CSV table of N, CA, C and O in Angstrom, one decimal:
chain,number,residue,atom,x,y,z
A,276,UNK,N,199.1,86.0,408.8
A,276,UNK,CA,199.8,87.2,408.4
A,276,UNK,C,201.1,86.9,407.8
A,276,UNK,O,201.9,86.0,408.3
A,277,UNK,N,201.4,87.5,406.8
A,277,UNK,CA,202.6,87.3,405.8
A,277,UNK,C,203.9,88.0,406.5
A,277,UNK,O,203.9,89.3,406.6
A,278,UNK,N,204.9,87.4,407.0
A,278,UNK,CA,206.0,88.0,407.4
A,278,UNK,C,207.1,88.6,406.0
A,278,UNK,O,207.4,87.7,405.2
A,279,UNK,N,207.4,89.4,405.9
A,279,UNK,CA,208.5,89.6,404.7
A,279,UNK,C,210.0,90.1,405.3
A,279,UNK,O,210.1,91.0,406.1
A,280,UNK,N,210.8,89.4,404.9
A,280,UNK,CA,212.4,89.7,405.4
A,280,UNK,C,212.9,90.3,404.1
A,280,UNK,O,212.9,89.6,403.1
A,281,UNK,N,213.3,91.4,404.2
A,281,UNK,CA,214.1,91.9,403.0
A,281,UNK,C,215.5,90.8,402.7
A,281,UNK,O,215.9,90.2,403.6
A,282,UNK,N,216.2,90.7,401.7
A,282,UNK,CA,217.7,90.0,401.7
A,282,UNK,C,218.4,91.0,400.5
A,282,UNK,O,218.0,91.7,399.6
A,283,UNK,N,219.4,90.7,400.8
A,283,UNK,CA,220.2,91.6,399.4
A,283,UNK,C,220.2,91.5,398.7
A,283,UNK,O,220.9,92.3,398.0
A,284,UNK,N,219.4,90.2,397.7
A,284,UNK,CA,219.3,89.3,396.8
A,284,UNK,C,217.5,89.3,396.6
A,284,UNK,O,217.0,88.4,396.0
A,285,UNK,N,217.0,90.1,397.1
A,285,UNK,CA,215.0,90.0,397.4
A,285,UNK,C,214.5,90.1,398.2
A,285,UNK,O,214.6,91.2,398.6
A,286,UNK,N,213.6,89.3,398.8
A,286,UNK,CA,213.1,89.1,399.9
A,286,UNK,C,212.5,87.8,399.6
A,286,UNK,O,212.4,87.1,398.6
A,287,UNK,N,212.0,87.7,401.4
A,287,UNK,CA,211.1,86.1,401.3
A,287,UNK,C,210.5,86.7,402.4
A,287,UNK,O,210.9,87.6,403.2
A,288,UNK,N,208.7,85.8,402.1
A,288,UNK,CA,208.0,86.3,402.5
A,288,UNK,C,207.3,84.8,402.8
A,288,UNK,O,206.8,84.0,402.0
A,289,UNK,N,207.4,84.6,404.5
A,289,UNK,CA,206.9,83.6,405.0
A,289,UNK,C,205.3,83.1,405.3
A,289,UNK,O,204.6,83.3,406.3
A,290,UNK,N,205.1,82.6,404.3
A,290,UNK,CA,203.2,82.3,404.5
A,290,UNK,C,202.6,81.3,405.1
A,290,UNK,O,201.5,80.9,404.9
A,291,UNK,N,203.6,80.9,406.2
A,291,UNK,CA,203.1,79.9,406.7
A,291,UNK,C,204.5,79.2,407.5
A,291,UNK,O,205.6,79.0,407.0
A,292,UNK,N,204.3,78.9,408.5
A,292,UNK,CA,205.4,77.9,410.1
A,292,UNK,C,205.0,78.0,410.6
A,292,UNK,O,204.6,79.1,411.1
A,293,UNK,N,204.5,76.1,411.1
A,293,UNK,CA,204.0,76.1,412.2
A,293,UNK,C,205.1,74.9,412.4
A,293,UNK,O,206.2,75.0,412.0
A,294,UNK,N,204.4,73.6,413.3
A,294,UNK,CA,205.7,72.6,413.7
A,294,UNK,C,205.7,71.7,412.9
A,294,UNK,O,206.5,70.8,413.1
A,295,UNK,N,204.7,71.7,411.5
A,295,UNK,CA,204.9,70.2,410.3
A,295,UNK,C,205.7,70.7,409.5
A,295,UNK,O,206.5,69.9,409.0
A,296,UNK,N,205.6,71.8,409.0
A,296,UNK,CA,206.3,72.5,407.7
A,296,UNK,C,206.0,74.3,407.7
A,296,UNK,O,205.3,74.9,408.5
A,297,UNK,N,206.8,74.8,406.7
A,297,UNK,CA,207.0,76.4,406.5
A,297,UNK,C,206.9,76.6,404.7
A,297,UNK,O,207.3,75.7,403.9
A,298,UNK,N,206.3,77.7,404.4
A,298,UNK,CA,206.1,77.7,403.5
A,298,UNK,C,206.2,79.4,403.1
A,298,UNK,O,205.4,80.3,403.5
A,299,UNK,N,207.6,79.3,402.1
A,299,UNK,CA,208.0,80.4,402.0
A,299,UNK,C,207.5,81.0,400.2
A,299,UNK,O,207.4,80.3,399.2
A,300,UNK,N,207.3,82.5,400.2
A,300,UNK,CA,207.7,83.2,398.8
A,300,UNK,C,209.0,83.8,398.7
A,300,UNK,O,209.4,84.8,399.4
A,301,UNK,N,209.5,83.3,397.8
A,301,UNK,CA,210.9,84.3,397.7
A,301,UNK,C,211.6,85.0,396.6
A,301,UNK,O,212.4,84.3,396.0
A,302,UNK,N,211.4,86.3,396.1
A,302,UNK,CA,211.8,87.0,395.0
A,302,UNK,C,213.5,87.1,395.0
A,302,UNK,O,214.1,87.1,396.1
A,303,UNK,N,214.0,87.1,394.0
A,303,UNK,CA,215.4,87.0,393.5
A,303,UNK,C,215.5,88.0,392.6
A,303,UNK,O,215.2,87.6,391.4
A,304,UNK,N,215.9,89.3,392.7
A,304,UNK,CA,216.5,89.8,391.6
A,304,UNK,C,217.5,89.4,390.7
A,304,UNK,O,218.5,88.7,390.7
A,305,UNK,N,216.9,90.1,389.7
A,305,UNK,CA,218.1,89.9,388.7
A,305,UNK,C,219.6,89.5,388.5
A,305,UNK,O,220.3,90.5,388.5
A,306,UNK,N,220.3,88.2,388.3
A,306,UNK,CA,221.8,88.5,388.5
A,306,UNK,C,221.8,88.6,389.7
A,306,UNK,O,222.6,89.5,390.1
A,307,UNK,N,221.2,88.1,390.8
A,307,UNK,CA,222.2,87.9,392.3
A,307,UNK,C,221.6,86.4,392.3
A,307,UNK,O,221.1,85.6,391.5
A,308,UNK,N,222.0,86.4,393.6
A,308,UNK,CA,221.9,84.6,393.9
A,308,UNK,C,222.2,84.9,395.8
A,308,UNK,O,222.5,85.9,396.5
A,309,UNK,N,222.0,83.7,396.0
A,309,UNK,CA,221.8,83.8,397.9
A,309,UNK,C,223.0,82.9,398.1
A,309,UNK,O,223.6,82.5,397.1
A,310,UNK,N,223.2,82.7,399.5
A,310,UNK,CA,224.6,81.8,399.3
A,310,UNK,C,224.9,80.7,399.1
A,310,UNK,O,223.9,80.0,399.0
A,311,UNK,N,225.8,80.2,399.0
A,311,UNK,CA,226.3,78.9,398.8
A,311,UNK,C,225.9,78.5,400.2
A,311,UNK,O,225.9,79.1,401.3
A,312,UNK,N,225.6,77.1,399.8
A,312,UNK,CA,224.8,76.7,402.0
A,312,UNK,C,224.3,75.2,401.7
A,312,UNK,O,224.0,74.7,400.6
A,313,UNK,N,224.2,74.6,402.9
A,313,UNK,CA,223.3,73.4,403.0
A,313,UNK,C,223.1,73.7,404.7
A,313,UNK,O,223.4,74.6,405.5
A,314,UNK,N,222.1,72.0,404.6
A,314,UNK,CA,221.0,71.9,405.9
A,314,UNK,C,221.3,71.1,406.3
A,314,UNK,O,221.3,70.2,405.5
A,315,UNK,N,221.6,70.7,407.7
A,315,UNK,CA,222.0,69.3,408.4
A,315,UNK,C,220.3,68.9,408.7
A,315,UNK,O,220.4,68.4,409.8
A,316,UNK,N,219.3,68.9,408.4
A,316,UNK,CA,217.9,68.4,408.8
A,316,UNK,C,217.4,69.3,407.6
A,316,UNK,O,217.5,69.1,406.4
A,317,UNK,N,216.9,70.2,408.0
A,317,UNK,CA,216.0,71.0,406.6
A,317,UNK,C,216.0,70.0,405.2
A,317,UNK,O,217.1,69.8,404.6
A,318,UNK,N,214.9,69.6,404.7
A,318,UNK,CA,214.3,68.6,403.5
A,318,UNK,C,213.5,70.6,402.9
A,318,UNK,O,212.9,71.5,403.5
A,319,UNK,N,213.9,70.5,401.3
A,319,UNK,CA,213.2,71.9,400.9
A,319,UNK,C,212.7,71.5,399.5
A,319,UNK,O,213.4,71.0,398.7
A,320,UNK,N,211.5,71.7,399.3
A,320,UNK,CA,211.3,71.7,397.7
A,320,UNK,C,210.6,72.8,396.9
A,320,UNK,O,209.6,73.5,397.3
A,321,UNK,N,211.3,73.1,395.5
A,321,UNK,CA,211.3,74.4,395.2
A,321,UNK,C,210.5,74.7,394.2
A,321,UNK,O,211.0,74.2,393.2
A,322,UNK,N,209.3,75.4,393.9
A,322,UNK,CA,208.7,75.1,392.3
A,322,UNK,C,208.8,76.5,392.1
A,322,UNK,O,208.7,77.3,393.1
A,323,UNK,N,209.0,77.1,390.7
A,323,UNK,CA,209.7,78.2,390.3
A,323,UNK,C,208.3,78.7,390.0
A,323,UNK,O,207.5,77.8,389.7
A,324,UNK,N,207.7,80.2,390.2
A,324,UNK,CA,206.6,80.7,389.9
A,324,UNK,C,206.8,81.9,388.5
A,324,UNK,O,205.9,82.5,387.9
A,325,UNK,N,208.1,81.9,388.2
A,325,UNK,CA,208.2,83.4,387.1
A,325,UNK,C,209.4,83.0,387.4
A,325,UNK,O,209.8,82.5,388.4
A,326,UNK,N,210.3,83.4,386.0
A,326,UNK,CA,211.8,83.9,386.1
A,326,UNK,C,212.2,82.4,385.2
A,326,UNK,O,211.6,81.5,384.8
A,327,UNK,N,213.7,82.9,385.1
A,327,UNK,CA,214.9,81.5,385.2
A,327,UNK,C,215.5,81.2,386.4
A,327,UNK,O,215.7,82.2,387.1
A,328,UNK,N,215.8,80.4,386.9
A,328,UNK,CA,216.5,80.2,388.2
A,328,UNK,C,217.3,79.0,388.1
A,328,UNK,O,216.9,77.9,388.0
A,329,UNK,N,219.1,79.5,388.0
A,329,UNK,CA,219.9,78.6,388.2
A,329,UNK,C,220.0,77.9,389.5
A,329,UNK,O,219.9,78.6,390.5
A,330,UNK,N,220.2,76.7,389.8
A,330,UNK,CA,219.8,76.2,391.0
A,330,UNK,C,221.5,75.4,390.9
A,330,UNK,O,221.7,75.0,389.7
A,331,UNK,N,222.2,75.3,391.4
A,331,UNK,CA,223.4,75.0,391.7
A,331,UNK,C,223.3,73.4,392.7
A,331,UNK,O,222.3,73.3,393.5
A,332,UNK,N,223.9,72.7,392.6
A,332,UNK,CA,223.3,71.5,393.9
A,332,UNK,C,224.3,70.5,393.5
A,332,UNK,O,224.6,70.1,392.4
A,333,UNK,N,224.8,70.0,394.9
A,333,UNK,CA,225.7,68.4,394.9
A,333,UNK,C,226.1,68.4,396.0
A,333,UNK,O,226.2,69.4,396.9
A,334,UNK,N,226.7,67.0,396.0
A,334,UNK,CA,227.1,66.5,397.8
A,334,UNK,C,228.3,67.3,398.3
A,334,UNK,O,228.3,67.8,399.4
A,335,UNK,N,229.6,67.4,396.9
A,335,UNK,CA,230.5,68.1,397.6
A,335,UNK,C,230.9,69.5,396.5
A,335,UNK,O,230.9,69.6,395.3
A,336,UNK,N,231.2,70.3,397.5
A,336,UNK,CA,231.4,71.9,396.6
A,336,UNK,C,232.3,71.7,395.4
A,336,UNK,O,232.4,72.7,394.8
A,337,UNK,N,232.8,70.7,394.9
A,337,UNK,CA,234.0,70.4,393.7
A,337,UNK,C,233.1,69.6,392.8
A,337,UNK,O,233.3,69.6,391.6
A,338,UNK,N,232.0,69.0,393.3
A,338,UNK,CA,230.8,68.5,392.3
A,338,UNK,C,229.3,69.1,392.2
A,338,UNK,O,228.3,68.5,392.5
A,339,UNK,N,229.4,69.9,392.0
A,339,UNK,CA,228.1,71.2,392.1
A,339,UNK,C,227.3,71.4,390.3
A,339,UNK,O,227.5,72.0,389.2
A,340,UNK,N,226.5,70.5,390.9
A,340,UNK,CA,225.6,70.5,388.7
A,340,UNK,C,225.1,72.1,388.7
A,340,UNK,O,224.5,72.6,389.6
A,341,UNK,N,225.4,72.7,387.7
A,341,UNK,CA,224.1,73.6,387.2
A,341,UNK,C,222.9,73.6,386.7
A,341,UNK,O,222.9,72.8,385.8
A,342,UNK,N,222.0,74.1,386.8
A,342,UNK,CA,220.6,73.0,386.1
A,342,UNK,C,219.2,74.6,385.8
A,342,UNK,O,218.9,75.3,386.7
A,343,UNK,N,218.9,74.8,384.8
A,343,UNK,CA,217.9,76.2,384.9
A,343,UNK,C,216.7,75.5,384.9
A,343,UNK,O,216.4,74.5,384.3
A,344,UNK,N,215.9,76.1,385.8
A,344,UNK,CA,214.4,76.2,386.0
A,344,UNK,C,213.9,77.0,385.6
A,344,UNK,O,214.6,78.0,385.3
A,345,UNK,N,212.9,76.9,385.4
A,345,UNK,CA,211.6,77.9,384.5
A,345,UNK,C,210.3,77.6,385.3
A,345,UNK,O,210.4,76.9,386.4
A,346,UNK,N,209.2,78.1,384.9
A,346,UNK,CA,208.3,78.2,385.4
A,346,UNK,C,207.7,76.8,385.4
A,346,UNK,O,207.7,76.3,384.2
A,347,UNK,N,207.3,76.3,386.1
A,347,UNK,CA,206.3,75.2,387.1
A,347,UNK,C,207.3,73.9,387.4
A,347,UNK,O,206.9,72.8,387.6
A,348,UNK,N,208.8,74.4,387.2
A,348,UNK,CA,209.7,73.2,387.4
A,348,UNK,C,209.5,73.2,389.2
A,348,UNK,O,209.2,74.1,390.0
A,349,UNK,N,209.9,71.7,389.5
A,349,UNK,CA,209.9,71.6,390.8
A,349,UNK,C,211.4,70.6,391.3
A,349,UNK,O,211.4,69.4,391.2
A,350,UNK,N,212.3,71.2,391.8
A,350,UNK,CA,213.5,70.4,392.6
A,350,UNK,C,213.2,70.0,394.6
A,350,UNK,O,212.8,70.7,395.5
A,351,UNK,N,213.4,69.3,394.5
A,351,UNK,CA,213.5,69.0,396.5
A,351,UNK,C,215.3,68.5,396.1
A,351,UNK,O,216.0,67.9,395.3
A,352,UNK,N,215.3,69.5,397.4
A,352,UNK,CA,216.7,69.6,397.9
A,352,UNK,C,217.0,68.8,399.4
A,352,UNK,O,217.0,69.4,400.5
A,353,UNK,N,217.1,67.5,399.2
A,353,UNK,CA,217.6,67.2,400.7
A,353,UNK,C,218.9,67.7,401.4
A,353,UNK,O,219.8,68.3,401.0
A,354,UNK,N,218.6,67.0,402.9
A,354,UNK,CA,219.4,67.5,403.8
A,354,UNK,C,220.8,67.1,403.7
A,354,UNK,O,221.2,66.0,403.3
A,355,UNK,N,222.2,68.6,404.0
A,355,UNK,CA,223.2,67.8,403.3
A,355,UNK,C,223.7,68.3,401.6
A,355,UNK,O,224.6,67.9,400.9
A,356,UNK,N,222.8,69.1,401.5
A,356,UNK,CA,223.0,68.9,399.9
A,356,UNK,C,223.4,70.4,399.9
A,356,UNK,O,222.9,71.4,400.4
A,357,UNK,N,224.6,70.5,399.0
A,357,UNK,CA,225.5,72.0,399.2
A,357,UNK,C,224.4,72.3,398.0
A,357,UNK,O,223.9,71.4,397.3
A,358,UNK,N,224.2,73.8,398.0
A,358,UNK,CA,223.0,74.3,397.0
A,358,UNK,C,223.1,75.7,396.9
A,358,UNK,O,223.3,76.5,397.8
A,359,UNK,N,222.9,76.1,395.6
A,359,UNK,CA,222.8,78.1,395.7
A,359,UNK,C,221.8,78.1,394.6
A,359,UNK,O,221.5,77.3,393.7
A,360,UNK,N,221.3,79.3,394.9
A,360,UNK,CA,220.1,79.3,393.9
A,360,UNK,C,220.4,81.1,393.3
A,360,UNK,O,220.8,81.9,394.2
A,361,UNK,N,220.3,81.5,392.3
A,361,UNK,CA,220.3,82.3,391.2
A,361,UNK,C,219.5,82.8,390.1
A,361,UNK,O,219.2,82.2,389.1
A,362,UNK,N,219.2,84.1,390.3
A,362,UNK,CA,218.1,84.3,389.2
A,362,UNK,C,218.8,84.6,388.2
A,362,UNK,O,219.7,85.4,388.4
A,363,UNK,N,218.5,84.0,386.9
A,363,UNK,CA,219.3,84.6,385.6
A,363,UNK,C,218.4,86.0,385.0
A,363,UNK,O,218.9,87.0,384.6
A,364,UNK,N,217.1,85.4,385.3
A,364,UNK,CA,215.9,87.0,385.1
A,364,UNK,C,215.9,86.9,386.4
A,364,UNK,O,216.7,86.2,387.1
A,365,UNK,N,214.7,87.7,387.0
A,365,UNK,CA,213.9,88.2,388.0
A,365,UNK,C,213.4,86.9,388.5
A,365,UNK,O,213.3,86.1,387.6
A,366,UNK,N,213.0,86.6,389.5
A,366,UNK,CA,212.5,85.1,389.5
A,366,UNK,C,211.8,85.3,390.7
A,366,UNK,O,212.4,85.9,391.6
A,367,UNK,N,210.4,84.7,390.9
A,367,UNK,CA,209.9,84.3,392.1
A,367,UNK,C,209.2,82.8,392.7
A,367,UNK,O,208.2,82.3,392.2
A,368,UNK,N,209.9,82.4,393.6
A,368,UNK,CA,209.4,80.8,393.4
A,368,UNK,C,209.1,80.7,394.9
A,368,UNK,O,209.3,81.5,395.9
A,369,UNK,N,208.6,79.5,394.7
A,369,UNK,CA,207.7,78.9,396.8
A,369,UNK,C,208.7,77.8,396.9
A,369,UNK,O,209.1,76.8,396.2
A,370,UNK,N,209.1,78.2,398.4
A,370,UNK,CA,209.9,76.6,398.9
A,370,UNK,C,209.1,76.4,399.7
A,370,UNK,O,208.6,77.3,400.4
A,371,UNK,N,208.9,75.0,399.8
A,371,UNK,CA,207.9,74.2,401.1
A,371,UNK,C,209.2,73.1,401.9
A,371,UNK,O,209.9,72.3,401.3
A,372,UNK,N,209.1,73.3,403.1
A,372,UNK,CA,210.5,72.8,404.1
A,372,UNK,C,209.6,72.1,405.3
A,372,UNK,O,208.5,72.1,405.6
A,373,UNK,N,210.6,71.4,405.7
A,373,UNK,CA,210.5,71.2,407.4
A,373,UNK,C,210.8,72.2,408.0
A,373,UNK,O,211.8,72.8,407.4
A,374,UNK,N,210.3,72.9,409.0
A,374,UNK,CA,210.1,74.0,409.8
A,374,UNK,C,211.4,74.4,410.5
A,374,UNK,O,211.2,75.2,411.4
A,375,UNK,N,212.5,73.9,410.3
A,375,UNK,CA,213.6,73.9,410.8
A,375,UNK,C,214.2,75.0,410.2
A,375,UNK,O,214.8,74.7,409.1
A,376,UNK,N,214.3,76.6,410.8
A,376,UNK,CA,214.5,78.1,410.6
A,376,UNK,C,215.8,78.4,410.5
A,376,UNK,O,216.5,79.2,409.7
A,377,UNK,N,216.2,77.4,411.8
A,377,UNK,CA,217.7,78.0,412.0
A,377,UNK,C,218.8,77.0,411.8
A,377,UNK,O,219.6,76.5,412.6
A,378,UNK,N,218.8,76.5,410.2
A,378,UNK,CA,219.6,75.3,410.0
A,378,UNK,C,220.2,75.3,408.5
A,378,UNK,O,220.2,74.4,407.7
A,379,UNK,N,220.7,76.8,408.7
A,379,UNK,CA,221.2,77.0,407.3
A,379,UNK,C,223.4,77.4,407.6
A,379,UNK,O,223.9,78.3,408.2
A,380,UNK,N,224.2,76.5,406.8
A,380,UNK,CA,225.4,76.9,407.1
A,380,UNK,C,226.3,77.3,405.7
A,380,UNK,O,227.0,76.8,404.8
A,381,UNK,N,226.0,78.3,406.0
A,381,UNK,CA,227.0,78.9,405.1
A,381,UNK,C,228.0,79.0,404.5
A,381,UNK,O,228.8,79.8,405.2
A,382,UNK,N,228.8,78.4,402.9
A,382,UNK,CA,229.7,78.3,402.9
A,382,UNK,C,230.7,79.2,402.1
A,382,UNK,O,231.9,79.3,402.2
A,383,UNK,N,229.6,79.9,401.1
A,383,UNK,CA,230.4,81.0,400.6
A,383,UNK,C,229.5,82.3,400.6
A,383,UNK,O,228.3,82.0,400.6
A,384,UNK,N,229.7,83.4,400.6
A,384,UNK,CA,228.4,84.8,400.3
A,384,UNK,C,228.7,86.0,400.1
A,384,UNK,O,229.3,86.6,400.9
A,385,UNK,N,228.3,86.7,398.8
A,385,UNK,CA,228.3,87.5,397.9
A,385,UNK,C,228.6,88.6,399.0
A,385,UNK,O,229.5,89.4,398.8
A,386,UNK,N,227.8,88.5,400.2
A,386,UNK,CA,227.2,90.2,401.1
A,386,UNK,C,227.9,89.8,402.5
A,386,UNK,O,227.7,90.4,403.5
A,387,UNK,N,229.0,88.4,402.3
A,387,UNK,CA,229.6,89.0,404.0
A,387,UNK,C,228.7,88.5,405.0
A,387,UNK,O,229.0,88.7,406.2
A,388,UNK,N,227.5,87.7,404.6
A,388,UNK,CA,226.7,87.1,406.3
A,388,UNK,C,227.0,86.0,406.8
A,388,UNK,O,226.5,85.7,407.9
């Protein structure tokens, strides 16, 4: 059964965690973006299904590359790695992770969480 979490920025719709890996769908509207954040364990890789998606990423917040994805591009984001992701269109893409749910730290965010 498909779990779906709304966010302010889309939703993600969990297809899958168990204890090897999770495997998420996640829509991004238009012009938002999720937060600025990294993962002390969480390993994530992202392949874009529809949309542009600015993907933001580097070790430290004062070295942060810009980089656009399109459709069937694929990034893995290791652990540690400051990262924000942004739809320039509408964008829907799959991240496949280590199952590790509650290992996200937040360093900057649009909505205050």
């Amino acid at each position: 059964m498909i779990k779906t979490i709304e966010k302010p920025w889309g939703k993600e719709e969990i297809l899958e965690l168990n204890e090897n890996y999770m495997l998420k769908r996640l829509t991004m509207f238009e012009n938002c973006r999720c937060s600025l954040q990294f993962h002390n364990k969480k390993r994530e890789t992202i392949y874009v299904l529809s949309g542009d998606l600015k993907i933001l990423s580097g070790k430290t917040r004062d070295k942060l590359r810009a980089e656009i994805y399109k459709q069937g591009d694929v990034l893995t984001i290791e652990p540690k790695i400051i990262h924000r992701m942004e739809a320039i269109t509408k964008s829907v893409y799959l991240e496949a992770s280590t199952p590790d749910t509650d290992d996200t730290v937040r360093i900057e965010d649009d909505y205050n969480r």
